[in-house]
Coordinates of C-alpha atoms in Angstrom, one line a residue:
M1 CA 13.0 -15.2 -82.5
S2 CA 9.9 -14.5 -82.2
R3 CA 9.0 -12.8 -78.5
T4 CA 6.7 -13.6 -75.1
T5 CA 4.3 -11.2 -74.5
K6 CA 3.3 -10.5 -71.9
P7 CA -0.4 -10.1 -71.3
Q8 CA -2.4 -6.2 -69.9
G9 CA -3.0 -6.9 -66.8
T10 CA -1.0 -9.3 -64.8
A11 CA -0.2 -8.2 -61.0
T12 CA 3.6 -9.5 -60.9
A13 CA 3.5 -11.2 -58.0
A14 CA 5.7 -8.2 -56.4
N15 CA 2.5 -6.4 -56.4
A16 CA 0.1 -8.1 -56.2
V17 CA -2.1 -8.2 -53.4
R18 CA -3.2 -11.2 -50.9
P19 CA -7.1 -11.0 -51.2
G20 CA -9.0 -10.9 -47.3
T21 CA -5.4 -8.7 -46.4
P22 CA -7.1 -6.9 -44.3
R23 CA -6.2 -2.6 -44.9
R24 CA -4.2 -1.1 -41.8
R25 CA -6.6 1.8 -40.3
P26 CA -4.8 5.1 -39.7
R27 CA -4.6 5.9 -36.4
F28 CA -7.0 7.1 -33.6
A29 CA -5.6 10.3 -32.9
T30 CA -5.3 11.1 -37.3
R31 CA -9.0 9.8 -37.2
T32 CA -9.5 12.3 -34.9
L33 CA -7.8 15.3 -36.6
L34 CA -9.6 14.8 -39.9
L35 CA -13.0 14.1 -38.0
Q36 CA -12.5 17.6 -36.4
L37 CA -11.2 18.7 -39.4
A38 CA -14.1 17.8 -41.2
T39 CA -16.4 18.7 -38.6
V40 CA -14.6 22.6 -38.1
L41 CA -14.5 22.8 -42.3
L42 CA -18.4 23.0 -41.7
V43 CA -19.1 25.2 -38.9
V44 CA -16.9 27.4 -40.9
V45 CA -18.6 27.0 -44.3
L46 CA -21.9 27.6 -42.3
C47 CA -21.4 30.4 -41.1
T48 CA -19.9 32.1 -44.0
G49 CA -23.0 31.0 -45.9
V50 CA -25.2 32.6 -43.0
Y51 CA -23.1 35.0 -42.7
L52 CA -22.8 36.0 -46.3
F53 CA -26.6 35.2 -46.5
L54 CA -27.6 38.1 -43.7
A55 CA -24.6 40.8 -45.8
V56 CA -26.5 40.6 -49.3
Q57 CA -29.9 41.2 -47.7
Q58 CA -29.1 44.0 -45.2
L59 CA -27.1 45.3 -48.9
R60 CA -30.7 44.8 -51.2
A61 CA -32.6 46.2 -48.1
E62 CA -30.0 50.0 -48.2
A63 CA -30.4 49.9 -51.5
E64 CA -34.2 49.2 -51.2
S65 CA -33.9 52.0 -48.3
S66 CA -32.3 54.7 -50.4
A67 CA -34.7 54.9 -53.6
L68 CA -37.7 55.0 -51.7
G69 CA -36.1 57.5 -49.3
I70 CA -34.7 59.7 -52.9
A71 CA -38.1 58.8 -54.7
R72 CA -40.4 60.4 -51.5
T73 CA -38.3 63.1 -52.1
L74 CA -39.0 64.1 -55.2
A75 CA -42.1 62.9 -54.2
E76 CA -42.7 65.5 -51.7
D77 CA -40.5 68.8 -54.3
P78 CA -43.6 71.6 -54.1
Q79 CA -42.1 72.0 -57.6
V80 CA -42.0 68.9 -58.7
R81 CA -46.3 68.0 -57.3
A82 CA -47.2 70.5 -59.5
Q83 CA -45.2 70.4 -62.6
V84 CA -46.3 66.3 -62.6
A85 CA -50.1 68.1 -62.2
L86 CA -50.5 70.3 -64.9
A87 CA -49.0 67.7 -67.3
S88 CA -51.4 65.6 -65.9
A89 CA -53.7 68.0 -66.3
D90 CA -53.0 68.4 -69.2
P91 CA -55.4 65.5 -72.2
G92 CA -52.4 65.5 -74.7
T93 CA -49.3 63.2 -74.8
P94 CA -46.6 65.6 -73.9
Q95 CA -44.5 66.2 -76.8
A96 CA -40.7 64.4 -75.9
A97 CA -39.0 67.8 -78.0
E98 CA -40.8 69.6 -74.9
L99 CA -39.5 67.4 -72.0
R100 CA -36.0 66.8 -73.2
D101 CA -35.3 70.8 -72.1
G102 CA -38.0 71.0 -69.5
E103 CA -37.4 71.3 -65.8
L104 CA -38.6 67.9 -64.1
Q105 CA -35.7 66.5 -66.5
R106 CA -33.2 68.9 -65.3
T107 CA -33.7 68.1 -62.4
A108 CA -34.0 64.5 -62.9
A109 CA -30.7 64.5 -64.2
A110 CA -29.3 66.2 -60.6
V111 CA -30.9 63.8 -58.4
V112 CA -29.9 60.9 -60.7
A113 CA -25.9 62.6 -60.3
R114 CA -26.1 63.1 -57.4
T115 CA -27.4 60.1 -55.3
G116 CA -25.9 57.5 -58.1
S117 CA -28.7 55.8 -58.9
L118 CA -29.5 53.6 -62.5
F119 CA -32.6 55.9 -63.5
V120 CA -35.2 58.8 -62.0
V121 CA -38.5 58.1 -63.6
I122 CA -41.1 60.8 -63.1
T123 CA -44.4 60.3 -64.8
D124 CA -48.5 61.1 -65.1
D125 CA -51.3 60.0 -64.2
H126 CA -51.2 57.0 -67.4
G127 CA -47.8 56.5 -66.7
I128 CA -46.6 58.8 -69.3
R129 CA -42.9 59.4 -69.0
L130 CA -41.9 62.9 -68.4
T131 CA -38.0 63.0 -67.6
H132 CA -36.0 59.5 -68.6
P133 CA -32.1 59.0 -68.2
D134 CA -32.6 58.3 -71.9
P135 CA -34.6 61.0 -73.8
S136 CA -35.6 59.0 -76.7
R137 CA -37.5 57.3 -74.4
L138 CA -39.4 61.2 -72.6
G139 CA -43.1 60.9 -73.5
H140 CA -43.7 57.0 -73.9
E141 CA -45.9 55.2 -71.3
V142 CA -43.2 52.8 -68.9
S143 CA -42.3 50.0 -68.6
T144 CA -43.0 48.3 -65.6
P145 CA -46.7 48.3 -63.7
Y146 CA -48.6 51.4 -62.1
Q147 CA -51.5 50.7 -61.3
D148 CA -50.9 49.9 -57.7
V149 CA -49.0 53.6 -57.2
L150 CA -51.4 56.0 -58.4
A151 CA -53.8 53.4 -56.6
G152 CA -52.1 55.8 -53.5
R153 CA -49.6 53.2 -52.4
E154 CA -45.3 52.9 -52.6
V155 CA -44.5 50.4 -54.0
I156 CA -40.6 48.8 -54.8
E157 CA -39.6 45.3 -56.0
W158 CA -36.6 44.4 -58.4
E159 CA -37.2 44.9 -62.2
T160 CA -36.5 44.3 -65.3
G161 CA -37.0 47.6 -67.5
T162 CA -35.8 49.4 -70.3
L163 CA -32.4 49.6 -68.3
G164 CA -31.8 46.0 -67.2
E165 CA -32.1 44.1 -63.4
S166 CA -32.6 47.4 -60.2
V167 CA -34.4 47.6 -57.3
R168 CA -37.3 50.6 -57.8
A169 CA -39.5 52.9 -55.2
K170 CA -42.2 53.8 -57.0
V171 CA -44.0 56.6 -54.6
P172 CA -47.2 58.4 -56.0
V173 CA -46.8 62.3 -56.9
R174 CA -49.9 64.0 -55.2
D175 CA -51.8 67.5 -55.8
A176 CA -52.6 70.0 -53.9
G177 CA -55.8 67.5 -53.0
G178 CA -54.1 64.3 -52.1
T179 CA -54.9 62.8 -55.0
P180 CA -52.3 60.6 -57.1
V181 CA -51.2 62.1 -60.5
G182 CA -48.9 60.2 -61.2
E183 CA -45.3 58.7 -59.9
V184 CA -41.9 58.9 -58.9
S185 CA -39.3 56.0 -59.0
V186 CA -36.0 55.5 -58.1
G187 CA -33.8 52.4 -59.5
F188 CA -30.5 51.3 -58.6
A189 CA -29.0 48.8 -61.0
R190 CA -28.3 45.6 -59.4
A191 CA -24.5 45.8 -60.0
G192 CA -24.2 48.8 -58.5
V193 CA -26.1 47.0 -55.2
F194 CA -23.6 44.2 -54.6
D195 CA -21.1 46.5 -55.0
D196 CA -19.1 46.1 -51.9
L197 CA -20.0 42.3 -52.3
P198 CA -16.7 41.2 -53.3
P199 CA -14.6 43.2 -50.5
L200 CA -16.5 41.6 -48.0
L201 CA -16.9 38.1 -49.4
A202 CA -12.9 38.5 -49.3
V203 CA -12.1 39.9 -45.2
I204 CA -15.4 37.1 -44.7
G205 CA -13.0 34.4 -46.8
I206 CA -9.8 35.6 -45.2
A207 CA -11.4 35.0 -40.7
A208 CA -13.0 31.2 -43.0
A209 CA -8.8 30.8 -44.0
G210 CA -8.0 31.5 -40.6
A211 CA -10.7 29.9 -38.1
L212 CA -9.6 27.1 -40.5
V213 CA -5.9 27.2 -38.8
L214 CA -6.9 28.3 -35.7
A215 CA -8.2 24.6 -35.5
T216 CA -5.6 22.2 -37.5
L217 CA -3.4 24.3 -34.8
A218 CA -5.7 23.4 -32.6
A219 CA -6.2 19.7 -32.8
L220 CA -2.7 19.6 -33.5
L221 CA -1.9 20.2 -30.1
L222 CA -5.0 18.2 -28.8
R223 CA -3.6 14.9 -30.5
R224 CA -0.3 15.1 -29.1
R225 CA -1.7 15.9 -25.6
W226 CA -4.4 12.5 -27.1
E227 CA -0.8 10.4 -27.2
R228 CA 1.1 12.5 -24.1
L229 CA -1.8 11.4 -21.8
T230 CA -2.5 6.9 -23.2
L231 CA 1.3 7.0 -24.2
G232 CA 0.5 6.7 -27.5
V233 CA -1.8 3.8 -26.9
Q234 CA -5.1 3.7 -29.3
P235 CA -8.4 3.6 -28.2
E236 CA -8.8 -0.5 -29.0
E237 CA -5.6 -1.4 -28.2
L238 CA -6.9 0.5 -23.8
V239 CA -10.3 -1.1 -24.2
A240 CA -8.3 -4.9 -24.9
L241 CA -5.8 -3.2 -22.0
V242 CA -9.2 -3.2 -20.5
H243 CA -10.6 -6.7 -20.9
N244 CA -7.4 -8.4 -20.2
Q245 CA -6.0 -6.0 -17.3
T246 CA -10.4 -7.0 -15.7
A247 CA -9.5 -10.4 -16.4
V248 CA -6.1 -10.7 -15.2
L249 CA -7.2 -8.8 -11.3
D250 CA -10.6 -10.9 -11.1
G251 CA -9.3 -14.4 -12.1
V252 CA -6.2 -14.7 -9.6
V253 CA -5.5 -15.1 -5.6
D254 CA -3.0 -12.6 -5.2
G255 CA -3.8 -8.7 -3.8
V256 CA -2.7 -6.2 -6.8
L257 CA -2.8 -2.4 -6.4
A258 CA -1.5 -0.1 -8.1
I259 CA 0.2 2.9 -7.0
D260 CA 0.6 6.7 -8.6
P261 CA 3.6 8.7 -8.7
D262 CA 1.7 10.7 -7.0
G263 CA 0.8 7.7 -4.0
V264 CA -3.1 7.3 -5.0
V265 CA -4.2 3.9 -5.7
Q266 CA -5.2 3.7 -9.3
V267 CA -6.1 -0.7 -9.0
C268 CA -7.2 -2.9 -6.4
N269 CA -8.0 -5.9 -7.4
D270 CA -10.6 -8.3 -4.5
A271 CA -8.1 -9.7 -3.5
A272 CA -6.1 -7.0 -1.8
R273 CA -9.6 -5.5 -0.5
R274 CA -9.6 -9.3 1.5
L275 CA -5.7 -9.4 2.0
L276 CA -5.4 -5.9 3.6
E277 CA -9.5 -5.5 4.6
L278 CA -9.7 -2.5 2.4
G279 CA -12.8 -0.1 1.6
D280 CA -13.1 1.4 -2.0
A281 CA -9.4 2.2 -2.2
V282 CA -8.9 3.5 -6.0
G283 CA -8.5 7.3 -6.3
R284 CA -7.0 7.8 -2.5
P285 CA -3.4 8.0 -1.5
L286 CA -2.0 4.8 -0.2
A287 CA -0.8 6.9 3.1
E288 CA -4.7 7.3 4.3
L289 CA -5.3 4.2 4.2
G290 CA -4.3 2.4 7.4
L291 CA -2.0 0.0 6.2
P292 CA 1.8 -1.7 8.3
Q293 CA 4.4 0.3 8.0
P294 CA 6.2 -2.4 5.1
I295 CA 3.7 -2.2 3.3
L296 CA 4.1 2.2 3.1
A297 CA 7.9 1.5 1.7
A298 CA 7.5 -1.5 -0.2
A299 CA 4.8 1.4 -2.7
A300 CA 8.1 3.5 -1.8
G301 CA 10.7 2.0 -3.2
S302 CA 12.0 1.6 -0.1
T303 CA 12.4 -2.4 -0.1
T304 CA 11.4 -4.1 -3.1
R305 CA 10.1 -7.6 -0.6
T306 CA 8.9 -8.1 2.9
E307 CA 7.1 -10.6 4.7
L308 CA 4.9 -9.7 7.1
M309 CA 1.7 -10.8 10.0
L310 CA -1.4 -8.8 9.4
H311 CA -4.8 -9.4 10.2
D312 CA -3.6 -13.6 11.0
R313 CA -2.4 -14.2 8.3
V314 CA 1.7 -14.5 6.9
L315 CA 1.7 -11.6 3.4
Y316 CA 4.4 -11.7 1.8
V317 CA 4.7 -8.1 -0.3
D318 CA 7.0 -8.0 -3.7
S319 CA 6.5 -4.2 -4.8
R320 CA 7.3 -3.8 -9.0
P321 CA 8.4 0.0 -10.1
V322 CA 6.6 0.5 -13.5
V323 CA 8.2 2.7 -16.1
R324 CA 7.0 2.7 -19.4
E325 CA 9.8 4.7 -22.4
G326 CA 11.1 6.1 -19.7
R327 CA 8.9 7.6 -18.0
S328 CA 7.7 6.2 -14.4
L329 CA 4.1 5.9 -13.6
G330 CA 3.8 4.3 -10.0
A331 CA 4.6 0.6 -8.7
V332 CA 2.9 -1.9 -8.7
V333 CA 2.4 -4.2 -5.7
I334 CA 1.5 -7.5 -5.1
V335 CA 0.3 -8.9 -2.5
R336 CA 0.2 -13.1 -2.0
D337 CA -1.4 -14.7 1.2
R338 CA 1.2 -17.7 2.6
T339 CA -0.5 -18.5 5.2
D340 CA -0.9 -22.0 4.0
L341 CA 1.9 -22.3 3.0
V342 CA 4.0 -21.4 6.1
A343 CA 0.8 -23.9 7.7
L344 CA 2.3 -26.5 5.1
S345 CA 6.1 -25.7 6.2
E346 CA 5.1 -26.2 10.2
R347 CA 3.8 -29.2 9.5
L348 CA 6.2 -30.6 6.9
E349 CA 9.2 -29.7 9.9
T350 CA 6.0 -31.4 11.8
V351 CA 7.3 -35.1 9.5
R352 CA 10.7 -34.4 9.6
T353 CA 10.8 -34.5 13.4
M354 CA 8.5 -37.6 13.3
T355 CA 10.8 -39.7 10.8
S356 CA 14.2 -39.2 12.8
A357 CA 12.9 -40.1 15.6
L358 CA 11.0 -43.4 14.1
R359 CA 14.5 -43.3 12.2
V360 CA 16.1 -43.1 15.7
Q361 CA 14.1 -45.6 17.2
R362 CA 14.5 -48.0 14.8
H363 CA 18.4 -47.8 14.7
E364 CA 17.9 -48.3 18.6
F365 CA 15.8 -50.9 18.1
A366 CA 17.6 -52.7 15.8
N367 CA 20.7 -52.7 17.8
R368 CA 19.5 -54.6 21.1
I369 CA 17.7 -56.6 19.0
H370 CA 21.0 -57.8 18.0
V371 CA 22.4 -57.3 21.3
A372 CA 19.1 -60.1 22.3
A373 CA 20.6 -61.9 19.7
G374 CA 24.3 -62.2 19.9
L375 CA 23.2 -63.0 24.0
I376 CA 20.3 -66.3 22.8
D377 CA 23.8 -67.5 20.9
A378 CA 25.6 -67.7 23.5
S379 CA 23.7 -70.1 25.2
R380 CA 22.7 -67.2 27.8
V381 CA 18.5 -66.9 27.5
P382 CA 17.9 -66.1 31.4
E383 CA 19.9 -63.4 30.8
A384 CA 18.4 -62.4 26.5
R385 CA 14.6 -63.0 28.8
V386 CA 16.0 -60.3 31.4
F387 CA 16.5 -57.8 29.0
L388 CA 13.8 -58.6 26.8
A389 CA 11.8 -57.7 29.3
E390 CA 13.1 -54.9 29.8
L391 CA 13.5 -53.6 26.4
M392 CA 8.9 -53.8 26.7
E393 CA 9.4 -51.7 30.0
R394 CA 11.0 -49.1 29.0
G395 CA 10.5 -49.3 24.6
S396 CA 12.0 -49.3 21.5
I397 CA 13.8 -46.4 22.6
D398 CA 15.5 -45.0 25.9
F399 CA 14.8 -41.3 25.4
P400 CA 17.3 -38.8 28.1
V401 CA 14.3 -36.8 29.2
P402 CA 12.9 -36.8 32.4
G403 CA 9.3 -37.6 33.3
L404 CA 8.7 -38.4 29.9
D405 CA 6.8 -42.0 31.2
R406 CA 4.2 -39.6 33.0
L407 CA 3.3 -39.6 28.9
A408 CA 1.1 -43.0 27.7
D409 CA 0.3 -41.5 25.0
P410 CA 2.4 -42.6 22.3
F411 CA 2.8 -39.8 19.8
L412 CA 3.4 -37.3 22.4
H413 CA 5.7 -40.2 23.8
S414 CA 8.2 -40.4 20.0
F415 CA 7.3 -36.6 19.9
L416 CA 9.2 -35.0 22.3
G417 CA 11.9 -37.2 22.1
A418 CA 12.7 -36.4 19.6
K419 CA 12.9 -33.0 20.5
A420 CA 14.8 -34.1 23.6
L421 CA 17.9 -35.6 21.4
E422 CA 17.1 -32.0 18.8
A423 CA 17.4 -30.3 22.1
G424 CA 20.2 -32.3 23.6
E425 CA 22.8 -32.0 20.6
R426 CA 22.4 -27.9 21.1
G427 CA 23.4 -28.5 25.0
V428 CA 19.1 -28.0 25.2
S429 CA 18.4 -30.7 28.3
L430 CA 14.9 -30.8 27.3
R431 CA 12.1 -32.3 30.6
I432 CA 8.4 -33.6 30.7
G433 CA 7.3 -31.3 34.3
E434 CA 5.4 -33.1 37.3
E435 CA 2.2 -31.3 37.1
T436 CA 2.0 -33.5 33.7
Q437 CA -1.6 -35.7 33.9
L438 CA -2.4 -37.5 30.4
T439 CA -5.1 -39.6 30.1
G440 CA -6.2 -39.8 26.4
T441 CA -4.8 -40.4 23.1
V442 CA -4.1 -37.5 20.5
V443 CA -6.7 -37.8 17.4
E444 CA -4.9 -34.7 15.7
A445 CA -1.1 -35.1 15.7
E446 CA 0.0 -32.8 12.6
D447 CA -2.6 -30.2 15.6
V448 CA -0.5 -30.8 18.2
A449 CA 2.8 -31.0 16.2
A450 CA 2.9 -27.4 15.1
V451 CA 1.6 -26.1 17.9
L452 CA 4.0 -27.6 20.6
G453 CA 6.3 -28.1 17.9
N454 CA 7.1 -24.3 17.5
L455 CA 6.7 -23.8 21.6
V456 CA 9.3 -26.3 22.2
D457 CA 11.8 -24.7 19.6
N458 CA 11.3 -21.1 20.4
A459 CA 12.1 -22.2 24.4
I460 CA 14.7 -23.7 23.3
T461 CA 16.2 -21.6 20.9
A462 CA 15.8 -19.0 24.1
A463 CA 17.5 -21.3 26.0
V464 CA 20.7 -21.7 24.3
S465 CA 21.6 -17.9 24.4
G466 CA 20.1 -17.8 28.4
D467 CA 23.0 -18.7 31.0
A468 CA 23.7 -22.7 31.8
P469 CA 21.9 -24.3 32.9
R470 CA 20.1 -24.5 30.4
W471 CA 16.3 -26.5 30.6
V472 CA 13.2 -26.6 28.5
E473 CA 10.4 -28.1 30.3
V474 CA 7.0 -29.2 29.0
A475 CA 3.3 -30.5 31.2
V476 CA 0.9 -31.4 29.6
L477 CA -2.7 -31.8 30.7
D478 CA -5.7 -33.0 29.1
D479 CA -9.7 -31.6 29.8
G480 CA -11.6 -34.1 28.6
D481 CA -11.2 -33.8 24.5
A482 CA -9.0 -30.2 24.2
L483 CA -5.4 -30.6 25.3
V484 CA -4.0 -27.4 27.3
L485 CA -0.4 -27.3 26.5
T486 CA 2.1 -25.5 29.3
V487 CA 5.8 -25.0 28.0
A488 CA 8.4 -22.9 29.8
D489 CA 12.2 -22.2 29.6
S490 CA 15.6 -20.8 30.8
G491 CA 16.1 -18.1 28.8
P492 CA 16.6 -14.6 29.6
G493 CA 12.9 -13.8 29.2
L494 CA 11.0 -11.4 27.0
D495 CA 11.7 -8.1 28.0
A496 CA 15.2 -9.2 27.2
A497 CA 16.8 -7.0 24.3
G498 CA 17.8 -8.4 21.2
P499 CA 17.8 -11.3 18.4
S500 CA 19.4 -13.3 20.2
A501 CA 17.8 -12.9 23.6
T502 CA 15.0 -14.6 22.9
G503 CA 15.6 -16.6 19.8
T504 CA 14.6 -13.7 16.7
S505 CA 15.7 -13.9 13.8
A506 CA 18.2 -10.9 12.2
D507 CA 15.9 -11.1 8.9
P508 CA 12.0 -11.6 8.7
A509 CA 11.6 -13.2 5.0
D510 CA 13.8 -15.9 6.7
G511 CA 11.6 -18.3 6.7
A512 CA 12.9 -18.3 11.4
D513 CA 9.4 -18.1 13.3
H514 CA 11.0 -17.7 17.1
D515 CA 10.4 -14.3 17.4
R516 CA 9.0 -14.0 21.1
T517 CA 9.7 -10.0 21.8
G518 CA 6.7 -7.1 22.4
E519 CA 5.2 -4.7 24.5
G520 CA 2.1 -4.6 26.6
A521 CA 2.2 -8.3 27.1
D522 CA -1.9 -9.8 27.1
P523 CA -1.7 -12.6 29.0
G524 CA -4.9 -13.2 26.8
G525 CA -3.6 -13.0 23.6
G526 CA -4.1 -9.8 22.0
A527 CA -3.7 -9.6 18.8
G528 CA -1.9 -6.9 16.5
P529 CA 1.3 -5.9 15.6
G530 CA 3.8 -5.8 19.1
D531 CA 1.7 -8.6 20.2
P532 CA 4.1 -11.2 21.6
V533 CA 2.9 -13.9 21.1
H534 CA 2.3 -12.1 17.6
G535 CA 5.9 -11.5 17.5
H536 CA 6.9 -10.2 13.6
G537 CA 7.5 -14.0 13.0
L538 CA 5.1 -17.0 11.2
G539 CA 5.3 -19.2 13.1
L540 CA 3.3 -18.1 16.2
P541 CA 0.6 -16.4 14.3
L542 CA -0.1 -19.1 12.4
S543 CA -0.2 -21.2 16.2
R544 CA -2.1 -18.7 17.2
E545 CA -5.1 -19.9 14.2
I546 CA -4.8 -23.4 14.8
A547 CA -6.1 -23.3 18.0
R548 CA -8.3 -21.1 17.8
R549 CA -10.0 -22.9 14.9
E550 CA -11.6 -25.6 17.6
G551 CA -12.6 -23.1 20.3
G552 CA -8.8 -23.0 22.1
D553 CA -5.5 -20.3 22.4
L554 CA -2.0 -19.0 23.6
W555 CA -1.3 -17.0 24.7
I556 CA 0.8 -15.9 27.9
I557 CA 1.2 -16.6 31.5
D558 CA 4.8 -15.0 32.6
R559 CA 7.7 -12.8 30.8
G560 CA 10.1 -14.8 32.5
G561 CA 12.8 -12.8 34.8
D562 CA 14.5 -13.9 37.9
G563 CA 16.4 -16.7 36.7
H564 CA 14.2 -18.4 34.7
G565 CA 12.4 -17.6 30.9
A566 CA 9.1 -17.2 29.4
V567 CA 6.1 -19.3 29.6
F568 CA 3.9 -20.1 27.3
A569 CA 0.3 -21.7 27.6
A570 CA -1.3 -23.1 24.5
R571 CA -5.1 -24.8 24.7
L572 CA -6.0 -27.5 21.2
G573 CA -10.1 -28.4 21.7
A574 CA -11.5 -31.4 19.8
V575 CA -7.2 -33.1 19.3
L576 CA -7.9 -35.6 22.4
D577 CA -10.2 -39.6 22.0
P578 CA -10.8 -39.2 25.8
V579 CA -10.8 -42.8 28.1
R580 CA -13.9 -44.0 28.4
P581 CA -16.1 -44.7 31.6
G582 CA -15.1 -47.0 33.2
V583 CA -11.7 -48.0 31.9
A584 CA -8.2 -47.4 33.7
P585 CA -6.1 -44.3 32.9
D586 CA -3.3 -46.9 32.0
S587 CA -5.2 -49.1 29.6
A588 CA -4.1 -46.6 27.0
R589 CA -0.4 -47.8 27.8
P590 CA 0.8 -51.8 27.6
V591 CA 1.4 -53.6 31.1
P592 CA 5.4 -55.1 30.1
K593 CA 4.9 -58.6 30.8
E594 CA 7.9 -61.1 31.1
I595 CA 8.5 -63.5 29.1
P596 CA 7.8 -66.7 30.1

């Protein structure tokens, strides 16, 4: 039975590497550590090489200096000079037997013994050795050049002679007249010159190893410090974070403030600078930016969500702590502009009021049509004619509003009538002031309903908290295309303490807009926190902003007291279609006629 053998070199599925799979790169801290170690190693090797080169040069210089000094000393010795001059004057060649036991040989041997040199060789003017460590070489010519020395020059060279390579110093020996008559050559063996090099290399190696160890420890500490500062985030991830942060912060309409644990602003996008009217806030303590206390409290973590009015804008502030791996990094404050949303809510409230008024009108009109139909069915035609004539004169519904007939505009007629029904449910009567005079027609119903509705709602809430009788009085005047409104109530006034006396919502975040308290009332409508027009709610500031769009305003006429509440006034520009010249004021209102 044969077995099937697996071909050699075939990779198993478990060990196969998918083509195109990217290899995981080492972490940046690891790469930095390796780079630092490589750099330190390169520096240590370079410094060691330079130091070793300088040490070798120093040893060579010391050996050359020692050889030269010994050679000069011998060349100046009177006895040596006399003996060399005598040998040079002899025309024959000195015999080795005579030189072996001569005075120069003994002197040279003594110098070699004392200095540890390799050799001390003395020659005559023909280069014949008068001394040599090897007696068999006495009386022979030296193996290295000597002409320069006999010319009167000192020579230091690294040469190879009969005793091997050595550093040698050659000094001329002069006779009594100063003429070179021979030379003294002193040499040190190369091995002897560098005897101190191995211990020196050991010291250098220990120092280099210590430097590498210190560099490794420093690199490890630096790596640990780096990872702690960056929270383990790698540079590539930091680049991606910067890109994402820039895209997110510049792409959202919400303001974003990032505050570190020390209360210093680290991030502030353009939306935050615009909403909070900040300059260059990055790097500055949050407490020095002049922000309102609710924002400071949110940044400190005292509150997580709050709503405030700032620079005629309704802002929603949301604070969230930032924690990574159990470490607090500060907080992020998100500022949202809710001005348009609240304004839309005000307009929707106006639509709801008008819808309720239309529903009431429809129901009442249906009832009256049923009455008229019943009179006709009962053959009581004269009574039906009178009833229908009264219906045309009074309108489809008879709102319980004294003085409502002074308003010829159908929108204001229905709107204030609906508000009167709501006020009646709360025990407050709404009436139209005797000074009301309106000849034009409302063309900007939303703006008028937003401002007038907010003032009336505030007045009704204030009247509920006052003593009986509880009333609200509205006066309407026109001035060209502008509409002037005054709203008074029977409440306790703006100076009364407590939310119950002013209609202030206990929670500013619940959407209530009836806060009419404040200090330092300015009839001109000054802006700022605590201003009675702005208060702490949201409706009045928005109403004031709507009024100012076309050159109008919203202000306080009377703070209240002595039996009456506060009196507010508003002027809305470009909201009326004035009566054309030559047209009677009552032409805007249909004249009832008797049905034939």
